[in-house]
């Protein structure tokens, strides 16, 4: 049993153990605060009855309506290792998608490491499609490619958001509009 609730500032002091996973991106305090102040509805946690943070999701809405690029974006979703395979990530993703539907977005997108087969499989089960590969998206030794995965929302009746003629791009080619 767990509770999904809005992320609050004090959660920043309780969720660091979740970020120890090597596949989880960890950001500076100001980054989390920026998301919390600008897109609080997209920042949710799952909490155990004892108050332990089991997982969280943070995202935002961005893009241009005129270019049909208005979308929800999953910046991070992670669940502590001891709480995996309970459907928590799927529950958090569904919540973000519901918010994106209410905001009348065209799609939800996310980036995931190509090597993260478990996450890629989960996203596919949730209805996401590999839109394209972004070469060297994740910096490291060596850099790692990412999949840009998308799920069309009900506003995108023609499913344009998952169609592309460029299957591989460089990070500088990403649209930020």
mmCIF file of C-alpha atoms in Angstrom:
data_model
loop_
_atom_site.group_PDB
_atom_site.id
_atom_site.type_symbol
_atom_site.label_atom_id
_atom_site.label_comp_id
_atom_site.label_asym_id
_atom_site.label_seq_id
_atom_site.Cartn_x
_atom_site.Cartn_y
_atom_site.Cartn_z
ATOM 1 C CA UNK A 1 0.000 0.000 0.000
ATOM 2 C CA UNK A 2 1.321 3.436 -0.888
ATOM 3 C CA UNK A 3 0.142 6.971 -1.402
ATOM 4 C CA UNK A 4 0.789 9.098 -4.476
ATOM 5 C CA UNK A 5 1.017 12.725 -3.456
ATOM 6 C CA UNK A 6 2.558 16.012 -4.598
ATOM 7 C CA UNK A 7 6.286 16.410 -3.996
ATOM 8 C CA UNK A 8 7.089 18.956 -1.265
ATOM 9 C CA UNK A 9 10.359 20.711 -0.404
ATOM 10 C CA UNK A 10 11.078 18.487 2.604
ATOM 11 C CA UNK A 11 11.071 15.448 0.284
ATOM 12 C CA UNK A 12 14.430 16.671 -1.027
ATOM 13 C CA UNK A 13 15.899 15.516 2.284
ATOM 14 C CA UNK A 14 14.315 12.058 2.067
ATOM 15 C CA UNK A 15 14.709 10.815 -1.481
ATOM 16 C CA UNK A 16 18.472 10.657 -2.023
ATOM 17 C CA UNK A 17 18.683 6.853 -1.551
ATOM 18 C CA UNK A 18 16.462 6.426 -4.628
ATOM 19 C CA UNK A 19 18.937 8.464 -6.682
ATOM 20 C CA UNK A 20 21.803 6.055 -5.920
ATOM 21 C CA UNK A 21 20.707 3.849 -8.826
ATOM 22 C CA UNK A 22 23.270 4.258 -11.644
ATOM 23 C CA UNK A 23 20.500 4.617 -14.233
ATOM 24 C CA UNK A 24 18.866 7.508 -12.358
ATOM 25 C CA UNK A 25 19.961 11.004 -13.293
ATOM 26 C CA UNK A 26 20.735 13.114 -10.253
ATOM 27 C CA UNK A 27 20.430 16.882 -10.429
ATOM 28 C CA UNK A 28 21.387 19.823 -8.263
ATOM 29 C CA UNK A 29 19.029 21.187 -5.640
ATOM 30 C CA UNK A 30 18.192 24.255 -7.739
ATOM 31 C CA UNK A 31 17.065 22.006 -10.629
ATOM 32 C CA UNK A 32 14.538 20.170 -8.433
ATOM 33 C CA UNK A 33 13.339 23.464 -6.962
ATOM 34 C CA UNK A 34 12.887 24.927 -10.455
ATOM 35 C CA UNK A 35 10.582 22.050 -11.398
ATOM 36 C CA UNK A 36 8.751 22.211 -8.091
ATOM 37 C CA UNK A 37 7.995 25.921 -8.500
ATOM 38 C CA UNK A 38 7.205 25.903 -12.234
ATOM 39 C CA UNK A 39 5.420 22.565 -12.719
ATOM 40 C CA UNK A 40 4.307 21.365 -9.261
ATOM 41 C CA UNK A 41 1.470 19.288 -10.716
ATOM 42 C CA UNK A 42 4.064 17.226 -12.632
ATOM 43 C CA UNK A 43 6.197 16.456 -9.538
ATOM 44 C CA UNK A 44 4.770 13.501 -7.594
ATOM 45 C CA UNK A 45 6.063 10.917 -5.103
ATOM 46 C CA UNK A 46 4.934 7.506 -3.975
ATOM 47 C CA UNK A 47 5.185 7.199 -0.222
ATOM 48 C CA UNK A 48 5.058 4.103 1.994
ATOM 49 C CA UNK A 49 2.859 4.119 5.130
ATOM 50 C CA UNK A 50 5.956 4.798 7.259
ATOM 51 C CA UNK A 51 6.766 7.950 5.239
ATOM 52 C CA UNK A 52 9.555 6.405 3.150
ATOM 53 C CA UNK A 53 9.767 7.787 -0.390
ATOM 54 C CA UNK A 54 9.382 4.781 -2.692
ATOM 55 C CA UNK A 55 9.677 6.636 -5.999
ATOM 56 C CA UNK A 56 9.038 9.898 -7.764
ATOM 57 C CA UNK A 57 8.329 11.470 -11.126
ATOM 58 C CA UNK A 58 9.099 14.964 -12.304
ATOM 59 C CA UNK A 59 8.132 16.511 -15.577
ATOM 60 C CA UNK A 60 6.798 19.574 -17.301
ATOM 61 C CA UNK A 61 4.641 20.862 -20.127
ATOM 62 C CA UNK A 62 6.468 22.599 -22.956
ATOM 63 C CA UNK A 63 6.493 23.305 -26.667
ATOM 64 C CA UNK A 64 4.499 25.177 -29.257
ATOM 65 C CA UNK A 65 0.789 24.637 -29.851
ATOM 66 C CA UNK A 66 1.074 26.144 -33.353
ATOM 67 C CA UNK A 67 3.732 23.569 -34.347
ATOM 68 C CA UNK A 68 1.759 20.762 -32.659
ATOM 69 C CA UNK A 69 4.711 20.304 -30.281
ATOM 70 C CA UNK A 70 2.846 21.191 -27.043
ATOM 71 C CA UNK A 71 3.627 18.165 -24.906
ATOM 72 C CA UNK A 72 4.195 16.682 -21.500
ATOM 73 C CA UNK A 73 7.780 15.719 -20.794
ATOM 74 C CA UNK A 74 9.021 13.132 -18.298
ATOM 75 C CA UNK A 75 12.256 14.539 -16.904
ATOM 76 C CA UNK A 76 12.810 11.736 -14.395
ATOM 77 C CA UNK A 77 10.935 8.754 -13.046
ATOM 78 C CA UNK A 78 12.540 6.367 -10.625
ATOM 79 C CA UNK A 79 11.557 3.816 -8.011
ATOM 80 C CA UNK A 80 13.774 2.511 -5.204
ATOM 81 C CA UNK A 81 15.209 -0.942 -5.927
ATOM 82 C CA UNK A 82 13.286 -2.563 -3.058
ATOM 83 C CA UNK A 83 9.981 -1.253 -4.464
ATOM 84 C CA UNK A 84 10.394 -2.228 -8.104
ATOM 85 C CA UNK A 85 8.067 -4.581 -9.962
ATOM 86 C CA UNK A 86 5.078 -3.330 -7.957
ATOM 87 C CA UNK A 87 3.705 -1.118 -10.731
ATOM 88 C CA UNK A 88 4.724 2.145 -9.056
ATOM 89 C CA UNK A 89 6.513 3.569 -12.114
ATOM 90 C CA UNK A 90 3.485 2.739 -14.271
ATOM 91 C CA UNK A 91 1.226 4.446 -11.731
ATOM 92 C CA UNK A 92 3.415 7.573 -11.721
ATOM 93 C CA UNK A 93 3.543 7.610 -15.535
ATOM 94 C CA UNK A 94 -0.245 7.309 -15.741
ATOM 95 C CA UNK A 95 -0.587 10.294 -13.421
ATOM 96 C CA UNK A 96 1.717 12.409 -15.595
ATOM 97 C CA UNK A 97 -0.179 11.354 -18.716
ATOM 98 C CA UNK A 98 -3.493 12.307 -17.071
ATOM 99 C CA UNK A 99 -2.130 15.769 -16.255
ATOM 100 C CA UNK A 100 -0.883 16.104 -19.844
ATOM 101 C CA UNK A 101 -4.334 15.144 -21.174
ATOM 102 C CA UNK A 102 -5.929 17.816 -18.979
ATOM 103 C CA UNK A 103 -3.444 20.333 -20.396
ATOM 104 C CA UNK A 104 -4.536 19.231 -23.895
ATOM 105 C CA UNK A 105 -1.049 18.226 -25.037
ATOM 106 C CA UNK A 106 -0.347 16.406 -28.287
ATOM 107 C CA UNK A 107 1.986 13.808 -26.739
ATOM 108 C CA UNK A 108 4.181 12.851 -23.793
ATOM 109 C CA UNK A 109 7.871 12.272 -24.401
ATOM 110 C CA UNK A 110 10.879 11.041 -22.466
ATOM 111 C CA UNK A 111 14.499 10.093 -23.003
ATOM 112 C CA UNK A 112 15.858 6.744 -21.864
ATOM 113 C CA UNK A 113 19.259 5.108 -22.162
ATOM 114 C CA UNK A 114 19.370 2.662 -25.077
ATOM 115 C CA UNK A 115 20.997 0.127 -22.730
ATOM 116 C CA UNK A 116 18.141 0.277 -20.185
ATOM 117 C CA UNK A 117 16.174 -2.644 -21.605
ATOM 118 C CA UNK A 118 13.875 -2.944 -18.582
ATOM 119 C CA UNK A 119 12.759 0.692 -18.789
ATOM 120 C CA UNK A 120 12.410 0.608 -22.585
ATOM 121 C CA UNK A 121 10.228 -2.508 -22.268
ATOM 122 C CA UNK A 122 8.065 -0.885 -19.596
ATOM 123 C CA UNK A 123 7.558 2.256 -21.678
ATOM 124 C CA UNK A 124 6.577 0.160 -24.692
ATOM 125 C CA UNK A 125 4.030 -1.702 -22.538
ATOM 126 C CA UNK A 126 2.636 1.690 -21.532
ATOM 127 C CA UNK A 127 2.139 2.625 -25.199
ATOM 128 C CA UNK A 128 5.322 4.602 -25.916
ATOM 129 C CA UNK A 129 7.085 4.324 -29.259
ATOM 130 C CA UNK A 130 10.728 4.883 -30.116
ATOM 131 C CA UNK A 131 10.506 8.129 -32.068
ATOM 132 C CA UNK A 132 14.242 8.362 -32.764
ATOM 133 C CA UNK A 133 17.692 7.738 -31.335
ATOM 134 C CA UNK A 134 19.728 10.668 -30.005
ATOM 135 C CA UNK A 135 23.450 9.942 -30.335
ATOM 136 C CA UNK A 136 25.576 10.696 -27.253
ATOM 137 C CA UNK A 137 22.664 12.194 -25.311
ATOM 138 C CA UNK A 138 23.962 10.980 -21.934
ATOM 139 C CA UNK A 139 27.446 12.171 -21.091
ATOM 140 C CA UNK A 140 29.812 9.750 -19.421
ATOM 141 C CA UNK A 141 32.746 7.526 -20.134
ATOM 142 C CA UNK A 142 31.733 6.638 -22.769
ATOM 143 C CA UNK A 143 28.768 8.807 -23.775
ATOM 144 C CA UNK A 144 25.571 6.855 -24.287
ATOM 145 C CA UNK A 145 22.774 7.153 -26.819
ATOM 146 C CA UNK A 146 19.164 7.707 -25.808
ATOM 147 C CA UNK A 147 15.840 6.804 -27.260
ATOM 148 C CA UNK A 148 13.411 9.690 -27.603
ATOM 149 C CA UNK A 149 10.163 7.851 -26.835
ATOM 150 C CA UNK A 150 6.699 9.305 -27.339
ATOM 151 C CA UNK A 151 3.110 8.453 -26.614
ATOM 152 C CA UNK A 152 0.392 10.340 -28.486
ATOM 153 C CA UNK A 153 -2.358 11.874 -26.402
ATOM 154 C CA UNK A 154 -5.994 12.094 -27.518
ATOM 155 C CA UNK A 155 -5.449 15.529 -29.117
ATOM 156 C CA UNK A 156 -3.102 13.917 -31.675
ATOM 157 C CA UNK A 157 -5.772 12.024 -33.567
ATOM 158 C CA UNK A 158 -3.538 11.440 -36.619
ATOM 159 C CA UNK A 159 -0.636 10.227 -34.409
ATOM 160 C CA UNK A 160 1.721 12.748 -36.068
ATOM 161 C CA UNK A 161 3.795 12.948 -32.895
ATOM 162 C CA UNK A 162 5.206 9.460 -33.405
ATOM 163 C CA UNK A 163 6.039 9.816 -37.124
ATOM 164 C CA UNK A 164 9.461 10.984 -38.275
ATOM 165 C CA UNK A 165 11.729 10.745 -41.267
ATOM 166 C CA UNK A 166 14.857 11.227 -39.105
ATOM 167 C CA UNK A 167 15.468 8.121 -37.020
ATOM 168 C CA UNK A 168 18.867 9.235 -35.690
ATOM 169 C CA UNK A 169 19.895 12.738 -34.618
ATOM 170 C CA UNK A 170 22.590 14.538 -32.638
ATOM 171 C CA UNK A 171 21.699 16.279 -29.332
ATOM 172 C CA UNK A 172 22.106 19.766 -30.848
ATOM 173 C CA UNK A 173 19.307 18.917 -33.317
ATOM 174 C CA UNK A 174 16.689 18.494 -30.598
ATOM 175 C CA UNK A 175 13.838 20.977 -30.834
ATOM 176 C CA UNK A 176 13.340 23.026 -27.704
ATOM 177 C CA UNK A 177 10.230 24.916 -28.753
#
